[in-house]
Coordinates of C-alpha atoms and ligand atoms in Angstrom, one line a residue:
Chain S
X1 CA 24.6 44.8 -36.4
X2 CA 21.8 42.3 -36.0
X3 CA 23.1 38.8 -35.3
X4 CA 20.9 36.3 -37.1
X5 CA 21.5 33.9 -34.2
X6 CA 20.0 36.2 -31.7
X7 CA 16.3 36.0 -31.1
X8 CA 14.2 38.1 -28.9
X9 CA 11.6 36.2 -27.0
X10 CA 8.1 37.6 -27.1
X11 CA 6.5 38.6 -23.9
X12 CA 4.4 35.7 -22.7
X13 CA 0.7 36.5 -22.7
X14 CA 0.6 35.2 -19.2
X15 CA 2.2 38.4 -18.0
X16 CA -0.8 40.4 -19.1
X17 CA -2.9 41.4 -16.2
X18 CA -6.0 40.2 -18.0
X19 CA -4.7 36.7 -17.9
X20 CA -4.8 36.5 -14.1
X21 CA -8.0 36.2 -12.1
X22 CA -8.8 36.4 -8.4
X23 CA -11.0 33.5 -7.5
X24 CA -12.8 32.4 -4.3
X25 CA -14.4 29.0 -4.1
X26 CA -15.3 26.3 -1.6
X27 CA -13.2 23.1 -1.7
X28 CA -14.3 20.2 0.6
X29 CA -16.0 22.7 2.9
X30 CA -13.1 25.1 3.1
X31 CA -13.0 28.6 1.5
X32 CA -10.1 29.0 -0.8
X33 CA -8.9 32.2 -2.3
X34 CA -6.4 32.2 -5.1
X35 CA -4.9 34.0 -8.1
X36 CA -5.0 31.8 -11.2
X37 CA -4.1 32.2 -14.9
X38 CA -6.9 31.9 -17.4
X39 CA -5.5 28.8 -18.9
X40 CA -5.1 26.8 -15.7
X41 CA -7.3 23.7 -15.8
X42 CA -9.4 23.0 -12.7
X43 CA -7.7 19.6 -12.2
X44 CA -4.3 21.2 -12.3
X45 CA -5.4 23.8 -9.8
X46 CA -6.6 21.1 -7.4
X47 CA -3.5 18.9 -7.8
X48 CA -0.7 21.4 -8.1
X49 CA -1.9 24.5 -6.2
X50 CA -4.0 22.8 -3.5
X51 CA -2.0 19.6 -3.3
X52 CA -5.2 17.5 -3.6
X53 CA -3.7 14.8 -5.7
X54 CA -6.5 12.3 -5.2
X55 CA -8.1 13.7 -8.4
X56 CA -6.3 12.0 -11.2
X57 CA -5.5 12.9 -14.8
X58 CA -5.8 10.3 -17.4
X59 CA -6.9 11.4 -20.9
X60 CA -7.6 15.2 -20.6
X61 CA -10.3 14.7 -23.2
X62 CA -13.3 13.9 -20.9
X63 CA -13.4 10.2 -21.7
X64 CA -11.8 8.4 -18.9
X65 CA -13.4 10.0 -15.8
X66 CA -10.3 9.8 -13.6
X67 CA -10.6 13.5 -12.9
X68 CA -14.3 13.4 -12.0
X69 CA -15.1 15.7 -9.1
X70 CA -18.4 17.2 -7.8
X71 CA -19.0 20.8 -8.9
X72 CA -22.1 22.4 -7.3
X73 CA -23.6 19.0 -6.6
X74 CA -23.0 17.5 -10.0
X75 CA -20.3 15.0 -11.1
X76 CA -18.2 16.8 -13.7
X77 CA -14.8 16.5 -15.4
X78 CA -12.2 18.7 -13.8
X79 CA -10.0 18.3 -16.9
X80 CA -12.7 20.0 -19.0
X81 CA -13.1 23.2 -16.9
X82 CA -10.7 26.1 -16.2
X83 CA -10.0 27.0 -12.6
X84 CA -11.3 30.5 -13.2
X85 CA -14.7 29.0 -14.1
X86 CA -14.9 27.6 -10.6
X87 CA -15.0 31.0 -9.0
X88 CA -17.9 31.0 -6.5
X89 CA -18.4 27.3 -6.9
X90 CA -18.6 24.6 -4.3
X91 CA -16.3 21.7 -5.1
X92 CA -15.8 18.3 -3.6
X93 CA -12.9 15.9 -4.3
X94 CA -12.2 12.4 -3.1
X95 CA -10.3 13.9 -0.1
X96 CA -13.6 15.2 1.2
X97 CA -15.2 11.8 1.5
X98 CA -13.4 10.7 4.6
X99 CA -11.3 13.6 5.8
X100 CA -8.1 12.6 7.5
X101 CA -8.7 10.5 10.5
X102 CA -12.3 9.8 9.7
X103 CA -13.3 6.2 8.8
X104 CA -14.0 5.3 5.2
X105 CA -17.5 6.1 4.2
X106 CA -20.0 3.5 3.0
X107 CA -19.1 3.7 -0.7
X108 CA -15.3 3.6 0.0
X109 CA -15.9 0.7 2.4
X110 CA -17.8 -1.2 -0.3
X111 CA -14.9 -0.7 -2.8
X112 CA -12.6 -2.2 -0.1
X113 CA -14.7 -5.2 0.8
X114 CA -15.8 -6.0 -2.8
X115 CA -12.3 -5.6 -4.2
X116 CA -13.6 -2.8 -6.4
X117 CA -10.1 -1.7 -7.3
X118 CA -6.8 -3.1 -8.6
X119 CA -4.3 -0.3 -9.1
X120 CA -6.7 2.3 -7.8
X121 CA -6.0 4.9 -10.5
X122 CA -9.7 5.1 -11.5
X123 CA -11.1 4.8 -8.0
X124 CA -11.5 8.5 -7.0
X125 CA -13.4 9.2 -10.2
X126 CA -15.7 6.3 -9.7
X127 CA -16.3 7.3 -6.0
X128 CA -17.2 10.9 -7.0
X129 CA -19.5 9.8 -9.8
X130 CA -21.3 7.5 -7.5
X131 CA -21.4 10.0 -4.6
X132 CA -23.1 12.5 -6.9
X133 CA -25.6 9.8 -8.0
X134 CA -26.3 8.9 -4.4
X135 CA -27.0 12.5 -3.4
X136 CA -29.2 13.0 -6.5
X137 CA -31.7 10.6 -4.9
X138 CA -32.1 8.8 -8.3
X139 CA -30.4 5.6 -7.3
X140 CA -31.5 2.6 -9.3
X141 CA -29.9 -0.2 -11.3
X142 CA -30.2 1.7 -14.5
X143 CA -28.8 5.0 -13.1
X144 CA -25.9 3.2 -11.5
X145 CA -25.0 1.6 -14.8
X146 CA -25.2 5.0 -16.5
X147 CA -22.9 6.7 -14.0
X148 CA -20.4 3.8 -14.1
X149 CA -20.4 4.1 -17.9
X150 CA -18.9 7.5 -17.6
X151 CA -15.7 6.2 -16.0
X152 CA -13.1 3.9 -17.4
X153 CA -10.9 1.4 -15.4
X154 CA -7.7 0.6 -17.2
X155 CA -7.4 -2.6 -15.0
X156 CA -10.9 -3.5 -16.3
X157 CA -12.1 -4.5 -12.8
X158 CA -15.7 -3.6 -13.7
X159 CA -17.5 -6.5 -12.2
X160 CA -16.2 -5.8 -8.7
X161 CA -16.7 -2.0 -9.2
X162 CA -20.3 -2.7 -10.0
X163 CA -20.7 -5.0 -7.1
X164 CA -19.3 -2.3 -4.8
X165 CA -21.7 0.3 -6.2
X166 CA -24.6 -2.0 -5.8
X167 CA -23.6 -3.0 -2.3
X168 CA -23.2 0.6 -1.1
X169 CA -26.2 2.1 -2.9
X170 CA -28.7 -0.7 -3.1
X171 CA -27.7 -2.8 -0.1
X172 CA -26.7 -6.0 -2.0
X173 CA -24.0 -6.9 -4.5
X174 CA -25.5 -10.2 -5.7
X175 CA -27.5 -8.8 -8.6
X176 CA -24.4 -6.9 -9.9
X177 CA -22.4 -10.0 -10.4
X178 CA -24.7 -11.2 -13.2
Chain P
X1 CA -9.8 45.7 -26.1
X2 CA -11.9 45.6 -29.2
X3 CA -9.1 44.0 -31.1
X4 CA -8.8 41.4 -28.4
X5 CA -12.5 40.6 -28.4
X6 CA -12.5 40.1 -32.1
X7 CA -10.1 37.2 -31.5
X8 CA -12.3 35.8 -28.7
X9 CA -14.1 32.5 -28.9
X10 CA -17.3 31.5 -27.1
X11 CA -16.8 29.1 -24.2
X12 CA -20.0 27.3 -23.2
X13 CA -19.9 24.0 -21.4
X14 CA -16.3 23.4 -22.7
X15 CA -17.0 19.7 -23.3
X16 CA -15.9 20.0 -26.9
X17 CA -13.8 23.1 -26.9
X18 CA -11.5 22.2 -23.9
X19 CA -10.6 18.8 -25.3
X20 CA -9.6 20.5 -28.5
X21 CA -7.4 22.9 -26.5
X22 CA -6.0 20.2 -24.3
X23 CA -4.9 18.4 -27.5
X24 CA -3.3 21.6 -28.7
X25 CA -5.5 21.5 -31.8
X26 CA -7.0 24.9 -31.0
X27 CA -5.5 27.9 -29.2
X28 CA -7.9 30.8 -29.0
X29 CA -6.4 34.0 -27.7
X30 CA -9.3 34.7 -25.4
X31 CA -12.5 33.0 -24.3
X32 CA -15.8 34.4 -23.3
X33 CA -17.7 32.2 -20.9
X34 CA -21.4 32.5 -21.8
X35 CA -22.5 30.3 -18.9
X36 CA -21.7 33.1 -16.5
X37 CA -24.0 35.6 -18.2
X38 CA -27.3 35.5 -16.2
X39 CA -29.5 36.6 -19.2
X40 CA -28.3 33.6 -21.2
X41 CA -29.2 31.1 -18.4
X42 CA -32.9 31.2 -19.1
X43 CA -34.9 28.1 -19.7
X44 CA -38.4 29.3 -20.2
X45 CA -41.7 28.7 -21.9
X46 CA -43.4 31.7 -23.5
X47 CA -47.3 32.1 -23.6
X48 CA -47.4 30.9 -27.2
X49 CA -46.1 27.6 -25.9
X50 CA -42.6 27.7 -27.3
X51 CA -39.5 26.7 -25.4
X52 CA -36.5 29.0 -25.2
X53 CA -33.2 27.5 -24.2
X54 CA -30.5 30.1 -23.5
X55 CA -26.8 29.7 -24.4
X56 CA -25.8 29.1 -20.8
X57 CA -28.4 26.3 -20.2
X58 CA -26.7 23.0 -19.4
X59 CA -28.0 19.8 -21.0
X60 CA -28.5 18.4 -17.5
X61 CA -30.8 21.3 -16.6
X62 CA -33.1 20.5 -19.5
X63 CA -33.0 16.8 -18.7
X64 CA -34.0 17.5 -15.1
X65 CA -36.9 19.8 -16.0
X66 CA -40.1 17.7 -15.8
X67 CA -42.3 20.0 -17.6
X68 CA -39.9 20.4 -20.5
X69 CA -39.6 16.6 -20.6
X70 CA -43.4 16.2 -20.7
X71 CA -43.9 18.7 -23.5
X72 CA -40.7 18.0 -25.6
X73 CA -40.0 14.3 -24.9
X74 CA -37.7 14.1 -27.9
X75 CA -35.4 16.7 -26.4
X76 CA -35.2 14.7 -23.2
X77 CA -34.7 11.4 -24.9
X78 CA -31.9 12.9 -27.1
X79 CA -30.1 14.6 -24.3
X80 CA -30.1 11.3 -22.3
X81 CA -28.1 9.8 -25.2
X82 CA -25.3 12.5 -25.0
X83 CA -22.2 11.1 -23.4
X84 CA -22.6 10.5 -19.7
X85 CA -24.1 12.4 -16.8
X86 CA -20.6 13.7 -16.0
X87 CA -20.5 15.4 -19.5
X88 CA -24.1 16.7 -19.6
X89 CA -23.6 18.4 -16.2
X90 CA -21.5 21.0 -18.0
X91 CA -22.3 20.7 -21.8
X92 CA -24.9 23.2 -23.1
X93 CA -27.8 22.7 -25.6
X94 CA -26.7 25.7 -27.7
X95 CA -23.0 24.7 -27.5
X96 CA -23.8 21.3 -29.0
X97 CA -25.8 22.9 -31.9
X98 CA -23.1 25.6 -32.5
X99 CA -20.4 22.9 -32.5
X100 CA -22.3 21.0 -35.2
X101 CA -20.8 17.6 -34.9
X102 CA -22.4 15.6 -37.7
X103 CA -23.0 12.7 -35.3
X104 CA -24.5 14.9 -32.5
X105 CA -28.0 14.4 -31.3
X106 CA -29.2 18.0 -30.8
X107 CA -28.6 19.4 -34.2
X108 CA -30.8 16.6 -35.5
X109 CA -33.5 17.3 -32.9
X110 CA -33.4 21.0 -33.8
X111 CA -34.1 20.0 -37.4
X112 CA -36.9 17.5 -36.6
X113 CA -38.6 19.9 -34.2
X114 CA -38.2 22.9 -36.6
X115 CA -36.3 25.0 -34.1
X116 CA -35.1 28.5 -34.6
X117 CA -31.7 29.8 -33.7
X118 CA -31.5 33.3 -32.4
X119 CA -28.1 34.8 -33.2
X120 CA -26.8 38.1 -32.0
X121 CA -23.8 40.4 -32.6
X122 CA -23.1 44.1 -32.3
X123 CA -24.6 44.4 -35.8
X124 CA -28.0 43.1 -34.5
X125 CA -30.0 40.0 -34.2
X126 CA -31.0 37.4 -36.7
X127 CA -33.2 34.4 -36.5
X128 CA -32.1 31.3 -38.5
X129 CA -34.1 28.1 -39.1
X130 CA -32.3 24.9 -38.0
X131 CA -32.5 23.9 -41.7
X132 CA -30.1 26.7 -42.6
X133 CA -27.9 26.8 -39.5
X134 CA -25.4 24.0 -40.1
X135 CA -23.4 24.1 -43.3
X136 CA -20.8 21.3 -43.0
X137 CA -19.1 19.3 -40.3
X138 CA -18.3 21.7 -37.4
X139 CA -19.3 24.6 -39.6
X140 CA -22.4 26.8 -39.1
X141 CA -23.6 30.1 -40.6
X142 CA -22.3 31.9 -37.4
X143 CA -20.1 34.8 -38.4
X144 CA -17.2 36.2 -36.5
X145 CA -18.4 37.9 -33.3
X146 CA -21.8 36.3 -33.5
X147 CA -23.2 34.4 -30.6
X148 CA -26.1 31.9 -30.6
X149 CA -28.0 33.3 -27.8
X150 CA -30.9 30.9 -27.7
X151 CA -32.6 28.1 -29.5
X152 CA -36.4 28.2 -29.7
X153 CA -38.5 25.1 -30.0
X154 CA -42.0 25.6 -31.3
X155 CA -44.9 24.0 -29.3
X156 CA -45.8 20.4 -30.2
X157 CA -49.5 20.0 -31.0
X158 CA -51.6 17.2 -29.4
X159 CA -51.9 15.6 -32.8
X160 CA -48.2 15.0 -33.3
X161 CA -46.1 12.0 -32.6
X162 CA -42.4 11.7 -32.2
X163 CA -39.6 9.1 -32.0
X164 CA -35.8 9.2 -31.5
X165 CA -33.4 6.3 -31.9
X166 CA -29.8 5.9 -32.4
X167 CA -27.2 3.1 -32.8
X168 CA -23.9 3.6 -31.0
X169 CA -21.0 1.1 -30.5
X170 CA -21.1 1.7 -26.7
X171 CA -23.7 3.6 -24.7
X172 CA -22.7 7.2 -24.4
X173 CA -20.7 7.2 -27.6
X174 CA -21.5 9.4 -30.6
X175 CA -24.1 7.7 -32.8
X176 CA -23.0 5.5 -35.7
X177 CA -26.4 6.5 -37.1
X178 CA -29.5 8.0 -35.7
X179 CA -33.0 9.2 -36.6
X180 CA -35.4 11.8 -35.1
X181 CA -38.9 12.1 -36.3
X182 CA -41.8 14.5 -35.7
X183 CA -45.0 13.6 -37.4
X184 CA -48.4 15.4 -37.5
X185 CA -51.4 13.2 -38.2
X186 CA -55.1 13.7 -38.6
X187 CA -58.1 11.9 -40.1
X188 CA -56.2 8.6 -40.4
X189 CA -53.3 10.0 -42.4
X190 CA -50.0 11.8 -42.0
X191 CA -50.3 15.5 -42.5
X192 CA -46.6 16.4 -42.0
X193 CA -43.4 14.5 -41.4
X194 CA -40.0 15.8 -40.5
X195 CA -37.3 13.1 -40.4
X196 CA -33.8 14.1 -39.4
X197 CA -31.0 11.6 -39.8
X198 CA -27.6 12.0 -38.2
X199 CA -24.2 10.3 -38.2
X200 CA -24.7 9.6 -41.9
X201 CA -23.5 12.7 -43.6
X202 CA -21.6 15.9 -43.0
X203 CA -24.5 17.3 -41.0
X204 CA -27.9 16.2 -39.7
X205 CA -30.1 16.0 -42.8
X206 CA -33.7 15.6 -44.0
X207 CA -34.5 13.4 -47.0
X208 CA -37.5 14.9 -48.8
X209 CA -38.2 11.6 -50.8
X210 CA -38.6 9.7 -47.5
X211 CA -40.8 12.4 -46.0
X212 CA -43.0 12.6 -49.1
X213 CA -43.5 8.8 -49.0
X214 CA -45.2 9.2 -45.7
X215 CA -47.4 12.3 -46.1
X216 CA -51.0 12.0 -47.1
X217 CA -51.4 8.4 -46.1
X218 CA -51.6 6.2 -43.0
X219 CA -48.3 4.6 -42.1
X220 CA -48.5 0.9 -43.3
X221 CA -46.1 -1.7 -44.6
X222 CA -46.0 -0.2 -48.1
X223 CA -45.2 3.3 -46.8
X224 CA -42.4 1.9 -44.6
X225 CA -40.9 0.0 -47.5
X226 CA -40.9 3.2 -49.5
X227 CA -39.2 5.0 -46.7
X228 CA -36.6 2.3 -46.5
X229 CA -35.7 2.5 -50.1
X230 CA -35.8 6.3 -50.2
X231 CA -33.2 6.4 -47.4
X232 CA -31.1 3.8 -49.1
X233 CA -31.0 5.6 -52.4
X234 CA -30.7 9.0 -50.9
X235 CA -27.7 8.4 -48.7
X236 CA -24.0 7.8 -49.4
X237 CA -22.4 7.8 -46.0
X238 CA -18.6 7.6 -45.7
X239 CA -16.9 4.7 -43.9
X240 CA -14.9 5.3 -40.7
X241 CA -13.4 3.1 -37.9
X242 CA -16.9 2.3 -36.6
X243 CA -18.7 1.3 -39.7
X244 CA -18.6 0.9 -43.4
X245 CA -20.7 3.2 -45.6
X246 CA -23.1 0.4 -46.5
X247 CA -23.6 -0.6 -42.9
X248 CA -24.4 3.0 -42.0
X249 CA -26.8 3.4 -44.8
X250 CA -28.7 0.2 -43.9
X251 CA -28.8 1.3 -40.2
X252 CA -30.1 4.7 -41.2
X253 CA -32.8 3.1 -43.4
X254 CA -33.9 0.8 -40.5
X255 CA -33.9 3.6 -38.0
X256 CA -35.9 5.8 -40.3
X257 CA -38.5 3.0 -40.7
X258 CA -38.7 2.2 -37.0
X259 CA -38.9 5.8 -35.8
X260 CA -41.6 6.7 -38.4
X261 CA -43.6 3.6 -37.3
X262 CA -43.2 4.6 -33.6
X263 CA -44.1 8.3 -34.2
X264 CA -47.2 7.2 -36.1
X265 CA -48.3 5.0 -33.1
X266 CA -47.7 8.0 -30.8
X267 CA -49.7 10.4 -32.9
X268 CA -53.5 10.7 -32.8
X269 CA -53.8 10.0 -36.5
Ligands
FAD1 C1 -16.6 12.1 -23.3 C2 -17.5 12.9 -24.1 C3 -18.6 12.3 -24.8 C4 -19.5 13.1 -25.5 N1 -20.5 12.4 -26.2 C5 -21.4 13.2 -26.9 C6 -22.5 12.5 -27.6 O1 -22.7 11.3 -27.5 N2 -23.3 13.3 -28.3 C7 -23.1 14.7 -28.4 O2 -23.9 15.3 -29.1 N3 -22.1 15.3 -27.8 C8 -21.2 14.6 -27.1 N4 -20.2 15.2 -26.4 C9 -20.0 16.7 -26.6 C10 -20.9 17.5 -25.7 O3 -22.3 17.3 -26.0 C11 -20.6 18.9 -25.8 O4 -21.2 19.5 -24.6 C12 -21.1 19.7 -27.0 O5 -20.7 19.2 -28.2 C13 -20.6 21.2 -26.9 O6 -21.3 21.9 -26.0 P1 -20.6 22.8 -25.0 O7 -21.6 23.5 -24.3 O8 -19.7 21.9 -24.1 O9 -19.7 23.7 -25.9 P2 -18.2 24.1 -25.9 O10 -17.3 23.0 -25.9 O11 -17.9 25.2 -24.9 O12 -18.1 24.8 -27.4 C14 -18.1 24.0 -28.6 C15 -18.0 25.0 -29.8 O13 -19.1 25.7 -30.0 C16 -18.9 27.1 -29.9 N5 -20.0 27.7 -29.1 C17 -20.5 27.1 -28.0 N6 -21.6 27.8 -27.6 C18 -21.8 28.8 -28.5 C19 -22.8 29.8 -28.6 N7 -23.8 30.0 -27.8 N8 -22.6 30.7 -29.7 C20 -21.6 30.5 -30.6 N9 -20.7 29.6 -30.5 C21 -20.8 28.7 -29.5 C22 -17.6 27.2 -29.1 O14 -16.9 28.4 -29.5 C23 -16.9 26.0 -29.6 O15 -16.3 26.2 -30.9 C24 -19.3 14.5 -25.7 C25 -18.2 15.1 -25.0 C26 -17.4 14.4 -24.2 C27 -16.2 15.0 -23.6
FES2 S1 -8.6 13.1 -17.4 FE1 -10.5 14.0 -17.3 S2 -11.8 12.6 -18.2 FE2 -9.9 11.7 -18.4
FES3 S1 -8.2 -0.2 -10.8 FE1 -6.6 0.3 -12.1 S2 -7.6 1.7 -13.4 FE2 -9.2 0.9 -12.3

């Protein structure tokens, strides 16, 4: 007789073969092959599957910028992409800026000397946004502002972050203080 | 397989859909990524001078295209107001129009520039004017299994002027109110005027009274005053956390006036 207290769990859709994908991508210069579920976010793939925990998760809505990485040359939110969408892509995370042992790069150095961070939670996102800007060759006061706008700092240390960006990308941090 | 596809939802740039999924407010059974379909990645100009933007074309790609920017400056200007570079790098033009956020820039631009939506399903293809495409907030005429495959912007003639302005609490935010105008002038008078307002109703909208106040005359103080009052009496925006209804209405009226003035200056009227 059926016992009303007994329930049969449905088979999780994740067990369906169609929910799994083989992907191959480049992460900080290394080729990575993996099997991922459709629903796995790119940021979770980086943090949990590759152990690259420098990319942070704040809002998961695209607004805070803590998860910003560079996908095929462009700063993008890794919380608003699925890992499977990165198949064939070239990805860079904050770990790639100064691989272990290497000295901090110019941008990181400027964040250090200008005190462009307090708790540091937002820092990787800012660094990746500014790296993408630097490489786009469109560096200017206006574009720096625009890129900084896309990242939030919950410690609100914006003046120093702006100074660091100006110092690294324009050579002087004096203008930024105003 | 067919059963599964009928439950599938289009995934374009994911910049609106994935936040909804992350918030557990939407849980589609399957997604189809249109950005990986090569035929939908075309950004091209046809011999008749129109611009075709495929479903997989990112907002950033349109912004970076100098020829598109020179010929459709309103499109460039409007895209530069969408969020931040980090969002436009993945968000698509078609995705923004299909999403139909009442405060979004691109549905208004499609309206002002008289764009055509090309929609396809297994049942065939249909072409829909921007005018008829959006029905209500986040609701379009797209039926189940239909995909917006491209948006077509007609050529802008040499005698036309344009302007695009918006007011947002912070740069990068959705507009509290905004206006997009395309105006055709000749022999010292306005021949045609398309004014699209956004952020002030359930969808981007045109106000025929305001447009009629402009057509057939040069744009002067009197015309601009008529536009102001036509917008004021034609709108009844709802309040939200950003602004009261009256503030939005006044903003819209002023933006309509300043964009029409600017578009007139830019035209060869
Ligand atoms: C922080 C942040 C700030 C933003 N600021 C702005 C802003 O200021 N102004 C603005 O306009 N937008 C803004 N956006 C939204 C952004 O422009 C989105 O990119 C856009 O709304 C949706 O485009 P998408 O390509 O990302 O579509 P998706 O998110 O992939 O899709 C959105 C919806 O449209 C449907 N869809 C997409 N493409 C098609 C198609 N070809 N055919 C049929 N259906 C389709 C999807 O099924 C889904 O329902 C912002 C987003 C974020 C995260
Ligand atoms: S976690 Fe991605 S933008 Fe906030
Ligand atoms: S330094 Fe703490 S969030 Fe920016």
